[in-house]
Each structure stands twice: as C-alpha cells, then as structure tokens.
Tab-separated table of C-alpha atoms and ligand atoms in Angstrom:
chain	number	residue	atom	x	y	z
A	1161	MET	CA	-14.084	40.410	-8.316
A	1162	SER	CA	-13.046	42.126	-11.549
A	1163	GLN	CA	-14.927	42.116	-14.807
A	1164	SER	CA	-11.855	41.187	-16.813
A	1165	HIS	CA	-13.414	38.000	-18.187
A	1166	THR	CA	-15.965	39.997	-20.170
A	1167	SER	CA	-13.480	42.550	-21.526
A	1168	PRO	CA	-13.553	42.669	-25.315
A	1169	ILE	CA	-9.776	42.964	-25.698
A	1170	VAL	CA	-8.957	41.741	-29.165
A	1171	GLY	CA	-6.741	38.670	-29.278
A	1172	LEU	CA	-6.990	37.720	-25.626
A	1173	PRO	CA	-8.763	34.379	-25.188
A	1174	GLU	CA	-11.457	34.276	-22.526
A	1175	LEU	CA	-10.490	30.734	-21.583
A	1176	CYS	CA	-7.227	28.803	-21.542
A	1177	ILE	CA	-7.677	25.036	-21.391
A	1178	VAL	CA	-4.514	23.554	-19.900
A	1179	VAL	CA	-4.026	19.947	-21.006
A	1180	PRO	CA	-1.130	18.038	-19.400
A	1181	VAL	CA	-0.008	15.223	-21.663
A	1182	LEU	CA	2.344	12.305	-21.312
A	1183	ASN	CA	2.314	9.863	-24.220
A	1184	GLU	CA	-1.111	10.762	-25.606
A	1185	ARG	CA	-0.273	10.843	-29.323
A	1186	ASP	CA	-3.534	9.363	-30.612
A	1187	ASN	CA	-5.710	11.588	-28.441
A	1188	ILE	CA	-4.422	14.964	-29.674
A	1189	VAL	CA	-6.348	15.271	-32.949
A	1190	PRO	CA	-9.734	14.109	-31.567
A	1191	LEU	CA	-9.330	16.329	-28.495
A	1192	VAL	CA	-8.646	19.537	-30.423
A	1193	ALA	CA	-11.488	18.740	-32.840
A	1194	ALA	CA	-13.905	18.107	-29.970
A	1195	VAL	CA	-12.954	21.351	-28.200
A	1196	ARG	CA	-13.259	23.397	-31.403
A	1197	GLU	CA	-16.660	21.850	-32.049
A	1198	THR	CA	-18.019	22.472	-28.571
A	1199	MET	CA	-16.642	25.973	-27.843
A	1200	GLY	CA	-18.398	27.683	-30.765
A	1201	GLU	CA	-18.016	31.476	-30.494
A	1202	VAL	CA	-16.008	31.489	-27.250
A	1203	ALA	CA	-12.422	32.774	-27.584
A	1204	TRP	CA	-10.368	29.851	-26.277
A	1205	GLU	CA	-6.861	28.458	-26.416
A	1206	ILE	CA	-5.420	25.081	-25.536
A	1207	MET	CA	-2.111	24.946	-23.673
A	1208	PHE	CA	-0.649	21.466	-23.920
A	1209	VAL	CA	2.041	20.786	-21.339
A	1210	ASP	CA	4.137	17.833	-22.455
A	1211	ASP	CA	6.694	16.169	-20.186
A	1212	ASN	CA	8.965	14.953	-22.955
A	1213	SER	CA	6.671	12.212	-24.289
A	1214	ARG	CA	8.403	9.456	-26.231
A	1215	ASP	CA	5.510	8.428	-28.467
A	1216	GLY	CA	5.271	11.358	-30.881
A	1217	THR	CA	2.789	13.428	-28.854
A	1218	ARG	CA	4.646	16.676	-29.552
A	1219	GLU	CA	4.797	15.956	-33.270
A	1220	ALA	CA	1.029	15.403	-33.235
A	1221	ILE	CA	0.513	18.713	-31.407
A	1222	ARG	CA	2.796	20.554	-33.814
A	1223	ALA	CA	0.895	19.153	-36.780
A	1224	VAL	CA	-2.455	20.314	-35.370
A	1225	ALA	CA	-1.018	23.727	-34.462
A	1226	ALA	CA	-0.054	24.285	-38.098
A	1227	SER	CA	-3.717	24.813	-38.915
A	1228	GLU	CA	-5.052	25.815	-35.493
A	1229	PRO	CA	-3.330	28.905	-33.995
A	1230	ARG	CA	-5.287	28.506	-30.756
A	1231	VAL	CA	-3.144	25.466	-29.931
A	1232	ARG	CA	0.006	26.135	-27.904
A	1233	MET	CA	2.505	23.919	-26.122
A	1234	ILE	CA	5.060	23.905	-23.325
A	1235	HIS	CA	7.676	21.175	-23.666
A	1236	ARG	CA	9.269	20.290	-20.321
A	1237	VAL	CA	12.423	18.201	-20.149
A	1238	GLY	CA	13.576	16.405	-17.008
A	1239	ARG	CA	10.325	17.290	-15.256
A	1240	ARG	CA	7.299	15.214	-14.283
A	1241	GLY	CA	3.950	15.729	-12.649
A	1242	LEU	CA	0.398	16.524	-13.568
A	1243	ALA	CA	0.016	19.231	-10.898
A	1244	SER	CA	3.127	21.204	-11.818
A	1245	ALA	CA	2.255	20.822	-15.515
A	1246	PHE	CA	-1.104	22.474	-14.923
A	1247	ILE	CA	0.458	25.280	-12.885
A	1248	GLU	CA	3.047	26.112	-15.530
A	1249	GLY	CA	0.470	25.912	-18.313
A	1250	ALA	CA	-1.795	28.340	-16.487
A	1251	GLN	CA	1.105	30.712	-15.833
A	1252	ALA	CA	2.072	30.773	-19.506
A	1253	SER	CA	-1.345	32.136	-20.524
A	1254	PHE	CA	-2.964	35.576	-20.213
A	1255	ALA	CA	-6.534	34.280	-20.323
A	1256	PRO	CA	-8.704	35.486	-17.414
A	1257	ASN	CA	-10.161	31.984	-16.962
A	1258	VAL	CA	-8.215	28.741	-16.818
A	1259	ALA	CA	-9.407	25.146	-17.124
A	1260	ALA	CA	-7.659	21.861	-16.376
A	1261	MET	CA	-8.592	18.958	-18.587
A	1262	ASP	CA	-7.000	15.556	-19.179
A	1263	GLY	CA	-5.590	14.884	-22.628
A	1264	ASP	CA	-7.060	11.394	-22.971
A	1265	MET	CA	-10.713	12.232	-23.843
A	1266	GLN	CA	-11.920	10.919	-20.460
A	1267	HIS	CA	-13.179	14.372	-19.483
A	1268	ASP	CA	-16.371	15.530	-21.170
A	1269	GLU	CA	-15.344	18.670	-23.069
A	1270	THR	CA	-18.987	19.482	-23.850
A	1271	ARG	CA	-19.232	20.623	-20.184
A	1272	LEU	CA	-16.683	23.415	-20.793
A	1273	PRO	CA	-19.195	26.074	-21.990
A	1274	VAL	CA	-21.469	25.301	-19.015
A	1275	MET	CA	-18.513	25.628	-16.642
A	1276	LEU	CA	-17.426	28.919	-18.254
A	1277	GLN	CA	-20.950	30.291	-17.895
A	1278	ALA	CA	-20.854	29.495	-14.165
A	1279	LEU	CA	-17.666	31.598	-13.849
A	1280	ARG	CA	-19.294	34.445	-15.778
A	1281	ASP	CA	-22.217	34.170	-13.360
A	1282	GLY	CA	-19.948	34.745	-10.385
A	1283	ALA	CA	-18.434	31.417	-9.334
A	1284	ASP	CA	-14.718	31.449	-8.424
A	1285	LEU	CA	-14.163	27.789	-9.218
A	1286	VAL	CA	-16.211	25.262	-11.186
A	1287	ILE	CA	-15.598	21.546	-10.784
A	1288	GLY	CA	-16.472	18.884	-13.322
A	1289	SER	CA	-17.820	16.473	-10.743
A	1290	ARG	CA	-18.395	12.717	-10.824
A	1291	TYR	CA	-20.027	12.684	-7.416
A	1292	VAL	CA	-23.039	14.968	-7.852
A	1293	PRO	CA	-26.369	13.801	-9.357
A	1294	GLY	CA	-25.922	13.326	-13.095
A	1295	GLY	CA	-22.192	12.631	-12.778
A	1296	GLY	CA	-20.525	9.251	-12.737
A	1297	ILE	CA	-17.317	7.265	-12.841
A	1298	GLY	CA	-18.145	5.257	-15.950
A	1299	GLU	CA	-16.607	1.840	-16.279
A	1300	TRP	CA	-14.319	1.765	-13.274
A	1301	ASP	CA	-13.831	-1.566	-11.518
A	1302	LYS	CA	-14.562	-2.023	-7.794
A	1303	THR	CA	-10.927	-1.540	-6.735
A	1304	ARG	CA	-10.465	1.752	-8.552
A	1305	ALA	CA	-13.876	3.010	-7.404
A	1306	GLY	CA	-13.070	2.075	-3.802
A	1307	MET	CA	-9.666	3.766	-3.951
A	1308	SER	CA	-11.188	6.915	-5.397
A	1309	ASP	CA	-13.807	6.885	-2.646
A	1310	LEU	CA	-11.190	6.568	0.100
A	1311	ALA	CA	-8.982	9.237	-1.465
A	1312	THR	CA	-12.003	11.552	-1.722
A	1313	LYS	CA	-12.911	11.119	1.964
A	1314	LEU	CA	-9.299	11.805	3.001
A	1315	GLY	CA	-9.207	14.861	0.761
A	1316	GLN	CA	-12.428	16.251	2.168
A	1317	LYS	CA	-10.828	16.150	5.629
A	1318	VAL	CA	-8.088	18.641	4.720
A	1319	LEU	CA	-10.472	21.081	2.992
A	1320	LYS	CA	-12.305	23.913	4.667
A	1321	ALA	CA	-14.964	23.974	1.927
A	1322	HIS	CA	-17.421	21.153	1.225
A	1323	VAL	CA	-16.661	19.620	-2.144
A	1324	ALA	CA	-18.240	16.436	-3.499
A	1325	ASP	CA	-15.347	15.656	-5.873
A	1326	PRO	CA	-12.114	17.288	-4.656
A	1327	MET	CA	-10.078	14.692	-6.597
A	1328	SER	CA	-11.415	15.692	-9.984
A	1329	GLY	CA	-8.832	16.602	-12.588
A	1330	PHE	CA	-11.463	18.517	-14.564
A	1331	PHE	CA	-12.131	22.070	-13.348
A	1332	MET	CA	-12.081	25.742	-14.263
A	1333	LEU	CA	-11.274	28.834	-12.232
A	1334	LYS	CA	-10.751	32.556	-12.459
A	1335	ARG	CA	-7.146	33.589	-12.883
A	1336	GLU	CA	-7.364	35.994	-9.954
A	1337	VAL	CA	-8.327	33.034	-7.740
A	1338	PHE	CA	-5.489	30.914	-9.143
A	1339	ASP	CA	-3.063	33.780	-8.483
A	1340	VAL	CA	-4.084	33.892	-4.822
A	1341	ALA	CA	-3.482	30.142	-4.393
A	1342	LEU	CA	-0.229	30.118	-6.416
A	1343	PRO	CA	2.313	30.984	-3.691
A	1344	ASN	CA	0.889	28.321	-1.341
A	1345	LEU	CA	0.654	25.438	-3.808
A	1346	SER	CA	2.465	22.216	-2.934
A	1347	ALA	CA	2.535	21.183	-6.625
A	1348	ILE	CA	3.033	17.530	-5.702
A	1349	GLY	CA	1.641	14.709	-7.854
A	1350	PHE	CA	-1.811	14.506	-9.470
A	1351	LYS	CA	-4.295	16.267	-7.224
A	1352	ILE	CA	-3.981	19.890	-8.211
A	1353	LEU	CA	-7.629	20.795	-7.501
A	1354	LEU	CA	-7.379	19.751	-3.854
A	1355	ASP	CA	-4.073	21.598	-3.654
A	1356	ILE	CA	-5.645	24.802	-5.015
A	1357	ILE	CA	-8.677	24.746	-2.702
A	1358	ALA	CA	-6.528	23.991	0.351
A	1359	SER	CA	-4.124	26.794	-0.620
A	1360	LEU	CA	-6.767	29.547	-0.639
A	1361	PRO	CA	-6.985	31.590	2.588
A	1362	THR	CA	-10.784	31.836	2.303
A	1363	PRO	CA	-13.162	29.236	0.812
A	1364	PRO	CA	-13.883	30.046	-2.846
A	1365	LYS	CA	-17.360	30.165	-4.337
A	1366	ILE	CA	-17.587	26.678	-5.835
A	1367	VAL	CA	-20.061	25.267	-8.351
A	1368	GLU	CA	-20.016	21.564	-9.270
A	1369	VAL	CA	-21.132	20.597	-12.758
A	1370	PRO	CA	-21.862	16.873	-13.239
A	1371	PHE	CA	-20.040	14.890	-15.902
A	1372	GLN	CA	-19.619	11.247	-16.818
A	1373	PHE	CA	-16.018	10.043	-16.699
A	1374	ARG	CA	-15.377	8.398	-20.068
A	1375	THR	CA	-13.496	5.200	-20.744
A	1376	ARG	CA	-10.026	5.631	-22.171
A	1377	VAL	CA	-9.830	4.566	-25.814
A	1378	ALA	CA	-6.213	5.341	-26.762
A	1379	GLY	CA	-3.051	5.330	-24.631
A	1380	GLU	CA	-2.588	4.208	-21.031
A	1381	SER	CA	-3.310	5.582	-17.558
A	1382	LYS	CA	-0.309	6.972	-15.656
A	1383	LEU	CA	-1.881	6.346	-12.267
A	1384	ASP	CA	0.514	4.077	-10.397
A	1385	ILE	CA	1.941	3.504	-6.944
A	1386	GLY	CA	3.980	6.696	-7.283
A	1387	VAL	CA	0.788	8.713	-7.761
A	1388	MET	CA	-0.630	7.262	-4.540
A	1389	ARG	CA	2.567	8.062	-2.663
A	1390	ASP	CA	2.410	11.613	-4.028
A	1391	TYR	CA	-1.168	11.922	-2.807
A	1392	ALA	CA	-0.126	10.938	0.735
A	1393	LEU	CA	2.677	13.522	0.504
A	1394	LEU	CA	0.234	16.194	-0.631
A	1395	LEU	CA	-2.120	15.493	2.293
A	1396	ILE	CA	0.746	15.615	4.814
A	1397	ASP	CA	2.088	18.790	3.223
A	1398	LYS	CA	-1.328	20.453	3.407
A	1399	MET	CA	-1.681	19.499	7.085
A	1400	VAL	CA	1.788	20.201	8.500
A	1401	GLY	CA	3.781	21.625	5.566
A	1402	HIS	CA	3.656	25.136	7.018
A	1403	ILE	CA	5.503	23.841	10.111
A	1404	VAL	CA	8.016	21.256	8.852
A	1405	PRO	CA	8.879	19.939	5.378
A	1406	VAL	CA	6.848	16.873	4.428
A	1407	ARG	CA	10.017	14.852	3.829
A	1408	PHE	CA	11.122	15.461	7.396
A	1409	VAL	CA	7.833	13.991	8.632
A	1410	LEU	CA	8.440	10.858	6.554
A	1411	PHE	CA	12.053	10.653	7.714
A	1412	ALA	CA	10.936	10.850	11.352
A	1413	GLY	CA	8.256	8.203	10.705
A	1414	VAL	CA	10.838	5.856	9.223
A	1415	GLY	CA	13.097	6.621	12.189
A	1416	SER	CA	10.425	5.463	14.646
A	1417	VAL	CA	10.004	2.241	12.687
A	1418	GLY	CA	13.778	1.891	13.025
A	1419	VAL	CA	13.556	2.207	16.815
A	1420	VAL	CA	10.941	-0.555	16.979
A	1421	LEU	CA	13.088	-2.723	14.714
A	1422	HIS	CA	16.113	-2.056	16.924
A	1423	MET	CA	14.298	-3.114	20.091
A	1424	LEU	CA	12.913	-6.218	18.413
A	1425	VAL	CA	16.332	-7.412	17.221
A	1426	LEU	CA	17.828	-6.561	20.606
A	1427	LEU	CA	15.181	-8.593	22.404
A	1428	LEU	CA	15.540	-11.573	20.067
A	1429	SER	CA	19.323	-11.699	20.172
A	1430	LEU	CA	19.402	-11.374	23.979
A	1431	LYS	CA	16.591	-13.784	24.823
A	1432	ALA	CA	16.400	-16.210	21.912
A	1433	VAL	CA	19.994	-16.272	20.640
A	1434	GLY	CA	21.653	-15.508	23.983
A	1435	LEU	CA	24.166	-12.907	22.758
A	1436	GLU	CA	26.083	-10.624	25.132
A	1437	PHE	CA	24.560	-7.148	25.441
A	1438	ASP	CA	27.290	-5.378	23.451
A	1439	ALA	CA	27.035	-7.836	20.570
A	1440	ALA	CA	23.223	-7.741	20.620
A	1441	GLN	CA	23.189	-3.925	20.712
A	1442	GLY	CA	25.659	-3.806	17.824
A	1443	LEU	CA	23.603	-6.185	15.743
A	1444	ALA	CA	20.363	-4.301	16.502
A	1445	THR	CA	21.983	-1.015	15.522
A	1446	GLY	CA	23.188	-2.483	12.247
A	1447	VAL	CA	19.775	-3.883	11.382
A	1448	ALA	CA	18.048	-0.611	12.325
A	1449	VAL	CA	20.405	1.475	10.174
A	1450	LEU	CA	19.954	-0.910	7.246
A	1451	GLY	CA	16.157	-0.910	7.706
A	1452	ASN	CA	16.066	2.890	7.901
A	1453	PHE	CA	18.152	3.189	4.774
A	1454	VAL	CA	15.950	0.823	2.765
A	1455	LEU	CA	12.707	2.479	3.916
A	1456	ASN	CA	14.009	5.989	3.341
A	1457	ASN	CA	15.165	4.966	-0.109
A	1458	ILE	CA	11.663	3.707	-0.964
A	1459	ILE	CA	9.413	6.095	0.949
A	1460	THR	CA	11.088	9.340	2.036
A	1461	PHE	CA	13.230	9.725	-1.072
A	1462	GLY	CA	11.198	7.490	-3.409
A	1463	ASP	CA	11.457	10.116	-6.146
A	1464	LYS	CA	15.284	10.097	-5.933
A	1465	ARG	CA	15.644	6.359	-5.306
A	1466	LEU	CA	19.226	5.055	-5.421
A	1467	LYS	CA	19.967	1.957	-7.485
A	1468	GLY	CA	22.982	-0.193	-8.388
A	1469	ALA	CA	26.403	1.113	-7.398
A	1470	LYS	CA	24.903	4.338	-6.060
A	1471	LEU	CA	22.850	2.236	-3.645
A	1472	TRP	CA	25.949	0.818	-1.957
A	1473	ARG	CA	27.716	4.140	-1.854
A	1474	GLY	CA	24.545	5.649	-0.344
A	1475	LEU	CA	24.262	2.940	2.297
A	1476	LEU	CA	27.868	3.446	3.371
A	1477	LEU	CA	27.417	7.206	3.604
A	1478	PHE	CA	24.126	6.824	5.454
A	1479	ALA	CA	25.708	4.488	8.020
A	1480	LEU	CA	28.530	6.967	8.546
A	1481	ILE	CA	26.123	9.879	8.970
A	1482	SER	CA	24.025	7.836	11.417
A	1483	ALA	CA	27.122	6.972	13.449
A	1484	VAL	CA	28.051	10.640	13.755
A	1485	GLY	CA	24.426	11.404	14.634
A	1486	ALA	CA	24.447	8.760	17.351
A	1487	ALA	CA	27.705	10.079	18.815
A	1488	GLY	CA	26.211	13.580	18.870
A	1489	ASN	CA	23.085	12.216	20.469
A	1490	LEU	CA	25.092	10.537	23.225
A	1491	SER	CA	27.193	13.573	24.040
A	1492	VAL	CA	24.250	15.992	24.054
A	1493	ALA	CA	22.265	13.643	26.289
A	1494	ALA	CA	25.240	13.134	28.603
A	1495	PHE	CA	25.851	16.881	28.784
A	1496	LEU	CA	22.227	17.623	29.691
A	1497	PHE	CA	21.900	14.680	32.016
A	1498	GLY	CA	25.270	15.132	33.677
A	1499	PRO	CA	26.323	18.429	35.315
A	1500	GLN	CA	22.907	20.090	34.992
A	1501	MET	CA	21.104	17.143	36.573
A	1502	THR	CA	18.218	17.552	34.126
A	1503	ASN	CA	15.857	14.631	34.059
A	1504	TRP	CA	16.750	11.745	31.810
A	1505	VAL	CA	13.558	11.917	29.690
A	1506	ILE	CA	14.367	15.418	28.490
A	1507	ALA	CA	18.018	14.544	27.991
A	1508	GLY	CA	17.076	11.485	25.950
A	1509	LEU	CA	14.522	13.351	23.850
A	1510	VAL	CA	16.762	16.317	23.077
A	1511	GLY	CA	19.527	13.927	22.068
A	1512	ALA	CA	17.179	11.971	19.801
A	1513	VAL	CA	15.761	15.104	18.143
A	1514	MET	CA	19.269	16.457	17.595
A	1515	SER	CA	20.406	13.340	15.795
A	1516	LEU	CA	17.133	13.199	13.820
A	1517	VAL	CA	17.642	16.729	12.505
A	1518	TRP	CA	21.319	16.002	11.802
A	1519	ASN	CA	20.604	12.716	10.005
A	1520	TYR	CA	17.821	14.302	7.974
A	1521	SER	CA	19.653	17.384	6.796
A	1522	VAL	CA	22.933	15.672	6.023
A	1523	SER	CA	21.256	12.690	4.347
A	1524	SER	CA	19.112	14.856	2.086
A	1525	ALA	CA	22.125	16.924	1.125
A	1526	PHE	CA	24.596	14.096	0.479
A	1527	VAL	CA	22.925	10.688	0.197
A	1528	TRP	CA	19.744	11.432	-1.794
A	1529	ARG	CA	20.822	14.523	-3.700
A	1530	ARG	CA	19.550	15.113	-7.236
B	218	LIG	N1	2.643	16.656	-18.471
B	218	LIG	C1	2.283	15.582	-17.766
B	218	LIG	N2	3.150	15.084	-16.837
B	218	LIG	N3	1.083	15.007	-17.975
B	218	LIG	C2	0.759	13.921	-17.249
B	218	LIG	C3	1.604	13.353	-16.270
B	218	LIG	C4	2.878	13.982	-16.065
B	218	LIG	O1	3.692	13.563	-15.245
B	218	LIG	N4	0.980	12.277	-15.722
B	218	LIG	C5	-0.210	12.185	-16.341
B	218	LIG	N5	-0.348	13.159	-17.269
B	218	LIG	C6	-1.496	13.448	-18.152
B	218	LIG	C7	-1.974	12.277	-18.976
B	218	LIG	O2	-1.328	12.205	-20.229
B	218	LIG	C8	-3.445	12.630	-19.132
B	218	LIG	O3	-3.644	13.566	-20.162
B	218	LIG	C9	-3.791	13.268	-17.796
B	218	LIG	O4	-2.566	13.773	-17.295
B	218	LIG	C10	-4.430	12.277	-16.800
B	218	LIG	O5	-3.601	11.165	-16.624
B	218	LIG	P1	-4.194	9.690	-16.503
B	218	LIG	O6	-3.068	8.772	-16.292
B	218	LIG	O7	-5.125	9.409	-17.635
B	218	LIG	O8	-5.000	9.833	-15.140
B	218	LIG	P2	-6.272	9.032	-14.660
B	218	LIG	O9	-7.305	8.938	-15.720
B	218	LIG	O10	-5.850	7.786	-14.007
B	218	LIG	O11	-6.766	10.043	-13.506
B	218	LIG	C11	-7.619	11.107	-13.820
B	218	LIG	O12	-8.761	11.008	-13.043
B	218	LIG	C12	-8.573	11.214	-11.661
B	218	LIG	C13	-9.887	11.109	-10.961
B	218	LIG	O13	-9.912	9.961	-10.220
B	218	LIG	C14	-6.962	12.476	-13.594
B	218	LIG	O14	-7.822	13.484	-14.093
B	218	LIG	C15	-6.728	12.762	-12.141
B	218	LIG	O15	-6.284	14.107	-11.982
B	218	LIG	C16	-8.014	12.577	-11.403
B	218	LIG	O16	-7.813	12.780	-10.027
B	219	LIG	MN1	-7.137	9.229	-17.766
C-alpha cells in the first residue's frame, strides 16, 4: 500500500473525520473542542454531513467554522441516511485517511490518535470496538443490548473476515481501501462499516481498538423501526444483491404471503361460509391483492409509503396491474401447457414468475414512484 499518509504535503490533512449529523445542535461545540484537544499535532479536518436538520445544527457548525478552518460541512436536502452521509463526506475530502464518528459525543474521540497510529502501522481498517476486552456498551438497557447482539451475529454471517463489532459506527480506514469498496457499497441505512467490509473483494487487515460507548447527553437517538428495516435490507442486498435487486426479493416474499392468504380465504369461504367456487375465488383474490398492497406499502416500499389520497389511487392502480399480471399468467401457462404438452408444474411456475416480474416492474415504476 502507498505511503501517501506520511507525505508532508502542506495543507492536506492526514485525517478526515466524517461526522453525520441530524439535529445535533448542542453537540457541535463540545465535539469540535474535544477533537481539537485530543488530536494535538495531527493535521485533521472534520466533515460534518447534515441532512437538513431543523434544530439549528448548521448554524452551530457555521459559528464554529468561523474560528476553526478545519471544520467543513456538506448540507444535503431531500436526502437521508447515515451510511450515504458518511460516503459523501469521505468523497468530499482529499485526506488519505478517513474516520466515521457519530456527532452525539457517544464515540470516544480520545481513541482517534490510537486508531490513526494503527493505520500508520499498516492496518487497512481500524474499528472502535465495544466487543473486545476494554470496550463496552455503557448504559444500554437489556432490550437494546440484546438487539445489538442479534444484529452483530447476523452481520458476522455475511462477512468473510472475523470482526468482533461489525455494527460499530466508529471506525477509520485508508482512502485507498475505501475507494476499492466504493463501487460495491449498498449505502442503505446505518451500518456502513459492515457494508464496507462486505464490499471489499479481499478481507482487509483489521485492527479493533476498544472503546466505551458513552451515554447521550444532548439530543435524541435516530435509531427506530426504519433503521432496523434498513439493516434487514442491507443484509439481503449483501447476500443476493448481485443477482436480483433487494426490493424484488421483498416483493416476491410479500407475494408468497399473498398466496397463503388467498388459499386461506378460499378454504374458509368454501368450507365455513359455503360460497360457490367462483365467488370464493373472487373474494380470495380480492383479499390477496389488498393484503399484498398493504404489505408492499409497509415493507417493500416502506421508504416511499403512500398515504391519504395517494393510498387509494395506488391501491386502484395496483389492483389493475395485478389483474393484467394474472391475465398474462393465465395465457402464458395455457400456452405452455396446451399445444406443447409441457408439464403443468413448469407451466404454472413460468406463469407465476412472469406475473411476478410484471407486477414488480410496473408497480415500482407507477405505484410507488418517487
Ligand atoms: N446526516 C445524517 N443523516 N446523520 C444521521 C442520520 C441521517 O439520516 N441518522 C442519524 N444520523 C447521525 C446522528 O445525528 C448521530 O450523529 C449519528 O448519526 C448516530 O445516530 P444515533 O441516532 O445517535 O445512533 P445510535 O447511537 O442509536 O447508533 C450508533 O451506535 C450504533 C451501534 O450500535 C451509531 O453509531 C450506529 O452506526 C451504530 O451501529
Ligand atoms: Mn448515538
């Protein structure tokens, strides 16, 4: 690997600390002061990446920057996400080493010089780790600790390298390593470290430096149900994303739930209610389409969820698309099953896959568009 991190080029910081922020107004001043204090002689810069905070975070950053030229900022509008914020922050800097650190003082900035030294000593990637001796999760309750534990075990499954804390948001890496991962990044949600490691063709040389996760003093955590959904998406994308889009996998999953729902309603209305087959089949189809729409709206397209009037318009469109898909399914199956005398399993499957692909592509283009 190159020696660029030791080059004495005047004006080029050795380390860029990328700090994604969303409503962290009261943490800006203490964070910059703490970094300045701890970095000593190292040439550093901080790249805040703000996703249009509403609490005066940018004003606080601007005020600090007036007397601290090493503070920079990217202001993103109409964008969200910790992972993509880190990526864009790293790309906006020329520093040969890049760190990711939270903007809420929960990460121990006094570890930064130790982490930088590990890179100088030949590591590709240094992780601020809660799960090596000397590290810890601080004052987390049982639920959060258990969730983190589960998420960590899942994450370790998709990685080729052994990492004690692949979920950490506190890490540092060489730019040349980041550049290799860049084209393969999923950039979904919170877990950018896992994303980076899984995106490298060969396992990087990793060092884990222990740190104690601090308790948040100002502001609020942004970890919510959406973050957990994004994590599931990231894992799926890392496992099968090179074959099919992750959304398609979700859409197909919802579709299979729809089939089960269909059969259940069919069974009930035939046996319990005593409907005629045509009526029962019609009812089951209606319920399945409605169920698919609701689940897709929450899960598959949760980030583009339709509400209010758009919800009804979407449902109507979705039902129409599904009807066309079903007609296509029937005719393809009949064509394969009919003159060619192919077996009915293949005919049925090809028909189902055809309508799945149709429903998916047309729905993502017209029902859940941006
Ligand atoms: N720009 C931007 N955009 N920043 C964001 C966004 C976003 O959509 N969401 C969160 N942030 C910023 C917050 O302002 C904070 O500086 C940092 O990202 C971490 O967000 P928190 O909401 O405080 O996360 P956490 O403390 O629950 O989770 C942390 O610990 C996890 C370990 O379990 C993060 O470091 C995670 O990455 C980490 O996995
Ligand atoms: Mn936090």
